[in-house]
mmCIF file of C-alpha atoms in Angstrom:
data_model
loop_
_atom_site.group_PDB
_atom_site.id
_atom_site.type_symbol
_atom_site.label_atom_id
_atom_site.label_comp_id
_atom_site.label_asym_id
_atom_site.label_seq_id
_atom_site.Cartn_x
_atom_site.Cartn_y
_atom_site.Cartn_z
ATOM 1 C CA MET A 29 -5.280 12.992 -4.449
ATOM 2 C CA ASP A 30 -6.302 11.915 -0.949
ATOM 3 C CA ASP A 31 -8.996 9.553 -2.274
ATOM 4 C CA PHE A 32 -6.522 7.938 -4.667
ATOM 5 C CA ASP A 33 -3.879 7.610 -1.971
ATOM 6 C CA SER A 34 -6.334 6.246 0.593
ATOM 7 C CA ALA A 35 -7.587 3.654 -1.883
ATOM 8 C CA LEU A 36 -4.089 2.475 -2.786
ATOM 9 C CA VAL A 37 -2.910 2.394 0.837
ATOM 10 C CA GLY A 38 -6.009 0.448 1.852
ATOM 11 C CA SER A 39 -5.460 -2.001 -0.984
ATOM 12 C CA ALA A 40 -1.814 -2.446 0.002
ATOM 13 C CA PHE A 41 -2.704 -3.320 3.588
ATOM 14 C CA ALA A 42 -5.425 -5.689 2.410
ATOM 15 C CA LEU A 43 -2.746 -7.415 0.335
ATOM 16 C CA ALA A 44 -0.426 -7.495 3.334
ATOM 17 C CA ALA A 45 -3.113 -9.203 5.407
ATOM 18 C CA GLU A 46 -3.559 -11.796 2.669
ATOM 19 C CA LEU A 47 0.013 -12.373 1.462
ATOM 20 C CA GLY A 48 2.333 -10.756 4.022
ATOM 21 C CA TRP A 49 3.998 -7.367 3.751
ATOM 22 C CA ARG A 50 7.028 -8.662 1.832
ATOM 23 C CA ASN A 51 4.753 -9.746 -1.023
ATOM 24 C CA VAL A 52 3.031 -6.378 -1.412
ATOM 25 C CA SER A 53 3.811 -4.295 -4.503
ATOM 26 C CA VAL A 54 2.507 -0.908 -5.559
ATOM 27 C CA ALA A 55 1.435 -2.267 -8.953
ATOM 28 C CA GLU A 56 -0.577 -5.132 -7.493
ATOM 29 C CA ALA A 57 -2.181 -2.838 -4.903
ATOM 30 C CA ALA A 58 -3.230 -0.498 -7.717
ATOM 31 C CA ARG A 59 -4.616 -3.372 -9.808
ATOM 32 C CA ARG A 60 -6.619 -4.722 -6.857
ATOM 33 C CA ALA A 61 -8.122 -1.260 -6.278
ATOM 34 C CA ASN A 62 -8.786 -0.660 -10.021
ATOM 35 C CA LEU A 63 -6.476 2.361 -10.003
ATOM 36 C CA PRO A 64 -4.482 3.521 -13.053
ATOM 37 C CA LEU A 65 -0.923 2.219 -12.923
ATOM 38 C CA GLU A 66 0.579 5.381 -14.383
ATOM 39 C CA GLN A 67 -0.876 7.427 -11.546
ATOM 40 C CA ALA A 68 0.254 4.857 -8.987
ATOM 41 C CA ARG A 69 3.779 5.105 -10.406
ATOM 42 C CA THR A 70 3.742 8.870 -9.983
ATOM 43 C CA ARG A 71 2.292 8.903 -6.481
ATOM 44 C CA PHE A 72 4.080 5.812 -5.120
ATOM 45 C CA PRO A 73 7.386 5.305 -6.947
ATOM 46 C CA VAL A 74 8.572 2.760 -4.340
ATOM 47 C CA LYS A 75 6.784 0.539 -1.827
ATOM 48 C CA GLY A 76 8.171 2.555 1.055
ATOM 49 C CA ALA A 77 6.039 5.469 -0.129
ATOM 50 C CA ILE A 78 3.004 3.487 1.021
ATOM 51 C CA LEU A 79 4.261 3.593 4.608
ATOM 52 C CA ALA A 80 5.134 7.268 4.413
ATOM 53 C CA ARG A 81 1.728 8.151 2.989
ATOM 54 C CA PHE A 82 -0.088 5.976 5.523
ATOM 55 C CA GLY A 83 1.597 7.892 8.340
ATOM 56 C CA VAL A 84 0.554 11.199 6.793
ATOM 57 C CA LEU A 85 -3.041 10.019 6.397
ATOM 58 C CA ALA A 86 -3.118 8.918 10.041
ATOM 59 C CA ASP A 87 -1.706 12.281 11.110
ATOM 60 C CA GLN A 88 -4.249 14.164 9.019
ATOM 61 C CA ALA A 89 -7.132 12.229 10.577
ATOM 62 C CA ALA A 90 -5.806 12.951 14.058
ATOM 63 C CA LEU A 91 -5.159 16.636 13.402
ATOM 64 C CA LYS A 92 -8.560 17.122 11.781
ATOM 65 C CA SER A 93 -10.369 15.868 14.885
ATOM 66 C CA SER A 94 -7.978 17.238 17.521
ATOM 67 C CA LEU A 95 -9.342 18.878 20.649
ATOM 68 C CA ALA A 96 -9.351 22.669 20.670
ATOM 69 C CA GLU A 97 -9.190 22.822 24.472
ATOM 70 C CA GLY A 98 -7.854 20.789 27.369
ATOM 71 C CA SER A 99 -4.463 20.065 28.858
ATOM 72 C CA VAL A 100 -1.485 18.945 26.784
ATOM 73 C CA ARG A 101 -1.915 15.450 28.187
ATOM 74 C CA GLU A 102 -5.625 15.308 27.308
ATOM 75 C CA ARG A 103 -4.983 16.538 23.801
ATOM 76 C CA LEU A 104 -2.133 14.083 23.234
ATOM 77 C CA PHE A 105 -4.337 11.237 24.422
ATOM 78 C CA ASP A 106 -7.045 12.249 21.942
ATOM 79 C CA LEU A 107 -4.573 12.708 19.075
ATOM 80 C CA LEU A 108 -2.840 9.366 19.568
ATOM 81 C CA MET A 109 -6.092 7.464 19.945
ATOM 82 C CA SER A 110 -7.256 9.042 16.673
ATOM 83 C CA ARG A 111 -4.140 7.609 15.024
ATOM 84 C CA PHE A 112 -4.939 4.189 16.494
ATOM 85 C CA ASP A 113 -8.435 4.449 15.012
ATOM 86 C CA VAL A 114 -6.790 4.721 11.573
ATOM 87 C CA LEU A 115 -4.508 1.745 12.296
ATOM 88 C CA GLN A 116 -7.540 -0.219 13.434
ATOM 89 C CA GLN A 117 -9.223 0.280 10.053
ATOM 90 C CA HIS A 118 -6.365 -1.710 8.487
ATOM 91 C CA ARG A 119 -5.623 -3.892 11.500
ATOM 92 C CA ALA A 120 -4.755 -7.192 9.802
ATOM 93 C CA GLY A 121 -2.471 -5.513 7.276
ATOM 94 C CA VAL A 122 -0.709 -3.365 9.879
ATOM 95 C CA LEU A 123 -0.112 -6.435 12.051
ATOM 96 C CA ALA A 124 1.374 -8.187 9.006
ATOM 97 C CA LEU A 125 3.660 -5.196 8.497
ATOM 98 C CA LEU A 126 4.822 -5.218 12.132
ATOM 99 C CA ASP A 127 5.489 -8.957 11.915
ATOM 100 C CA ALA A 128 7.666 -8.377 8.829
ATOM 101 C CA LEU A 129 9.791 -5.533 10.217
ATOM 102 C CA PRO A 130 12.514 -7.661 11.892
ATOM 103 C CA LEU A 131 13.419 -9.045 8.440
ATOM 104 C CA ASP A 132 12.948 -5.768 6.570
ATOM 105 C CA PRO A 133 15.452 -3.235 7.946
ATOM 106 C CA GLY A 134 14.719 -0.748 5.185
ATOM 107 C CA ALA A 135 11.053 -0.552 6.112
ATOM 108 C CA ALA A 136 11.971 -0.446 9.802
ATOM 109 C CA VAL A 137 14.248 2.561 9.353
ATOM 110 C CA LEU A 138 11.712 4.335 7.137
ATOM 111 C CA LEU A 139 8.975 3.723 9.697
ATOM 112 C CA ALA A 140 11.215 4.984 12.494
ATOM 113 C CA GLY A 141 11.759 8.297 10.751
ATOM 114 C CA ALA A 142 8.091 8.659 9.847
ATOM 115 C CA THR A 143 7.065 7.927 13.431
ATOM 116 C CA GLY A 144 9.355 10.634 14.771
ATOM 117 C CA ARG A 145 7.909 13.188 12.363
ATOM 118 C CA SER A 146 4.384 12.164 13.307
ATOM 119 C CA MET A 147 5.079 12.519 17.018
ATOM 120 C CA GLY A 148 6.449 15.999 16.382
ATOM 121 C CA TRP A 149 3.174 16.979 14.723
ATOM 122 C CA MET A 150 1.171 15.476 17.589
ATOM 123 C CA LEU A 151 3.147 17.503 20.129
ATOM 124 C CA GLU A 152 2.730 20.729 18.195
ATOM 125 C CA ALA A 153 -1.009 20.097 17.783
ATOM 126 C CA ALA A 154 -1.300 19.596 21.547
ATOM 127 C CA GLY A 155 0.437 22.905 22.209
ATOM 128 C CA CYS A 156 3.781 21.418 23.230
ATOM 129 C CA PRO A 157 6.736 22.737 21.139
ATOM 130 C CA ALA A 158 8.706 20.043 19.300
ATOM 131 C CA SER A 159 11.578 22.207 18.033
ATOM 132 C CA GLY A 160 15.061 22.685 19.441
ATOM 133 C CA LEU A 161 16.921 20.278 21.708
ATOM 134 C CA THR A 162 14.134 20.118 24.282
ATOM 135 C CA GLY A 163 11.614 19.525 21.507
ATOM 136 C CA LEU A 164 13.654 16.634 20.126
ATOM 137 C CA LEU A 165 13.691 15.048 23.572
ATOM 138 C CA ARG A 166 9.933 15.459 23.775
ATOM 139 C CA VAL A 167 9.623 13.726 20.396
ATOM 140 C CA ASP A 168 11.739 10.841 21.741
ATOM 141 C CA GLY A 169 9.508 10.703 24.798
ATOM 142 C CA LEU A 170 6.278 10.630 22.846
ATOM 143 C CA THR A 171 7.755 8.031 20.481
ATOM 144 C CA ALA A 172 8.366 5.840 23.515
ATOM 145 C CA VAL A 173 4.767 6.384 24.625
ATOM 146 C CA TRP A 174 3.594 5.401 21.136
ATOM 147 C CA LEU A 175 5.786 2.299 21.148
ATOM 148 C CA TRP A 176 4.476 1.135 24.480
ATOM 149 C CA THR A 177 0.893 1.616 23.342
ATOM 150 C CA VAL A 178 1.449 -0.128 20.000
ATOM 151 C CA ARG A 179 2.497 -3.199 21.982
ATOM 152 C CA ALA A 180 -0.854 -3.148 23.758
ATOM 153 C CA TRP A 181 -2.767 -2.461 20.539
ATOM 154 C CA ARG A 182 -1.249 -5.524 18.871
ATOM 155 C CA GLN A 183 -2.843 -7.710 21.551
ATOM 156 C CA ASP A 184 -6.070 -5.721 21.948
ATOM 157 C CA GLU A 185 -9.056 -7.622 20.576
ATOM 158 C CA SER A 186 -11.695 -5.405 22.191
ATOM 159 C CA LEU A 187 -14.124 -3.540 19.959
ATOM 160 C CA ASP A 188 -13.631 -0.255 21.811
ATOM 161 C CA LEU A 189 -9.825 -0.553 22.110
ATOM 162 C CA SER A 190 -10.166 -0.341 25.887
ATOM 163 C CA THR A 191 -6.852 -2.126 26.463
ATOM 164 C CA THR A 192 -5.093 0.288 24.119
ATOM 165 C CA MET A 193 -6.631 3.300 25.846
ATOM 166 C CA ALA A 194 -5.581 2.011 29.257
ATOM 167 C CA ALA A 195 -2.012 1.443 28.048
ATOM 168 C CA LEU A 196 -1.823 4.919 26.530
ATOM 169 C CA ASP A 197 -3.195 6.489 29.690
ATOM 170 C CA ARG A 198 -0.599 4.669 31.788
ATOM 171 C CA ALA A 199 2.262 5.540 29.442
ATOM 172 C CA LEU A 200 1.354 9.228 29.438
ATOM 173 C CA ASP A 201 1.162 9.166 33.242
ATOM 174 C CA ARG A 202 4.597 7.563 33.408
ATOM 175 C CA ALA A 203 6.036 10.093 30.992
ATOM 176 C CA GLU A 204 4.722 13.003 33.010
ATOM 177 C CA GLN A 205 6.029 11.546 36.261
ATOM 178 C CA LEU A 206 9.507 10.809 34.926
ATOM 179 C CA ALA A 207 10.222 13.852 32.840
ATOM 180 C CA GLY A 208 7.480 16.393 33.209
ATOM 181 C CA TRP A 209 7.705 17.268 29.513
ATOM 182 C CA LEU A 210 3.966 17.061 28.832
ATOM 183 C CA GLY A 211 3.516 20.551 30.182
ATOM 184 C CA GLY A 212 6.724 21.863 28.671
ATOM 185 C CA ARG A 213 8.484 21.868 32.044
ATOM 186 C CA ALA A 214 12.060 20.823 32.685
ATOM 187 C CA ALA A 215 12.558 17.391 34.155
ATOM 188 C CA ALA A 216 12.844 16.869 37.887
ATOM 189 C CA GLY A 217 15.958 18.430 39.319
ATOM 190 C CA GLY A 218 16.101 21.072 36.569
ATOM 191 C CA GLU A 219 17.573 18.706 33.961
ATOM 192 C CA ALA A 220 15.861 19.509 30.687
ATOM 193 C CA SER A 221 17.705 16.647 29.007
ATOM 194 C CA GLN A 222 15.960 13.867 30.926
ATOM 195 C CA SER A 223 13.793 11.792 28.596
ATOM 196 C CA PHE A 224 11.099 9.170 29.057
ATOM 197 C CA ASN A 225 12.060 5.494 29.153
ATOM 198 C CA ALA A 226 9.197 3.224 28.154
ATOM 199 C CA PRO A 227 8.315 0.931 31.079
ATOM 200 C CA GLU A 228 9.508 -2.649 30.757
ATOM 201 C CA MET A 229 10.367 -2.316 27.047
ATOM 202 C CA SER A 230 13.483 -4.107 25.895
ATOM 203 C CA ALA A 231 15.701 -2.990 23.041
ATOM 204 C CA GLU A 232 14.668 -6.106 21.124
ATOM 205 C CA GLU A 233 10.989 -5.193 21.453
ATOM 206 C CA ALA A 234 11.681 -1.641 20.338
ATOM 207 C CA ALA A 235 13.578 -2.934 17.302
ATOM 208 C CA GLU A 236 10.708 -5.282 16.521
ATOM 209 C CA LEU A 237 8.426 -2.280 16.198
ATOM 210 C CA GLY A 238 10.823 -0.613 13.779
ATOM 211 C CA ILE A 239 12.091 2.216 15.934
ATOM 212 C CA VAL A 240 15.752 3.203 15.966
ATOM 213 C CA GLU A 241 17.344 2.978 19.399
ATOM 214 C CA THR A 242 15.866 6.010 21.124
ATOM 215 C CA ILE A 243 15.015 4.172 24.329
ATOM 216 C CA ASP A 244 17.867 3.346 26.686
ATOM 217 C CA PRO A 245 17.453 1.413 29.941
ATOM 218 C CA PRO A 246 18.201 3.450 33.074
ATOM 219 C CA PRO A 247 21.572 2.749 34.752
ATOM 220 C CA PRO A 248 21.708 0.689 37.975
ATOM 221 C CA PRO A 249 21.025 2.844 41.052
ATOM 222 C CA ASP A 250 24.650 2.831 42.259
ATOM 223 C CA THR A 251 26.245 3.421 38.850
ATOM 224 C CA PRO A 252 27.849 6.890 38.557
ATOM 225 C CA PRO A 253 26.951 8.926 35.466
ATOM 226 C CA PRO A 254 29.331 8.512 32.518
ATOM 227 C CA ALA A 255 32.080 11.064 32.183
ATOM 228 C CA SER A 256 31.576 13.844 29.679
ATOM 229 C CA PRO A 257 33.599 13.462 26.456
ATOM 230 C CA PRO A 258 36.655 15.697 26.185
#
């Protein structure tokens, strides 16, 4: 089924590049790719299934080529860049999707959930547990890293994605400095609950990329921490 799914997903993103994401339909994507409609109906009952399957295909490509050795940071860098290689294959269509997200809350929420699941798989593949409370915080942290790097990728016109690689490298450095979760360690000061805040990313920019509010700005330096609920 992977060949069928890849063909339909590719056709859908080609349509998005041509007509915009809001004008994409599963039926038209199947027709453009000369795929049987009855099979498309079974595999992709709704348009959102295209996004879900695209995320899985990107994950599979990354996991298939993941490094067997190296530090957690090195392996995460390799895994995430492999996912960007898949996005790059459908660049115009993915950019059309990202442009449409502010007016398509359903797709934005679906993409947010799919991104979280993908980041969990990337962490596990790199040897960094993504289960439990600490694992969920690591997923939030890596999601923020992904968000920051997607911003750079959207503007990156280089053939080798050098701008994207530099942004990912910087975001991973920042994550390790702020929370120390890349090696599975507790955050500075023994607080395992500290999570990574993407540098210079506003809530509006995060929403534009279709991610639910997982990134909160740090409080002013002199602001006391909020009181615990009763």
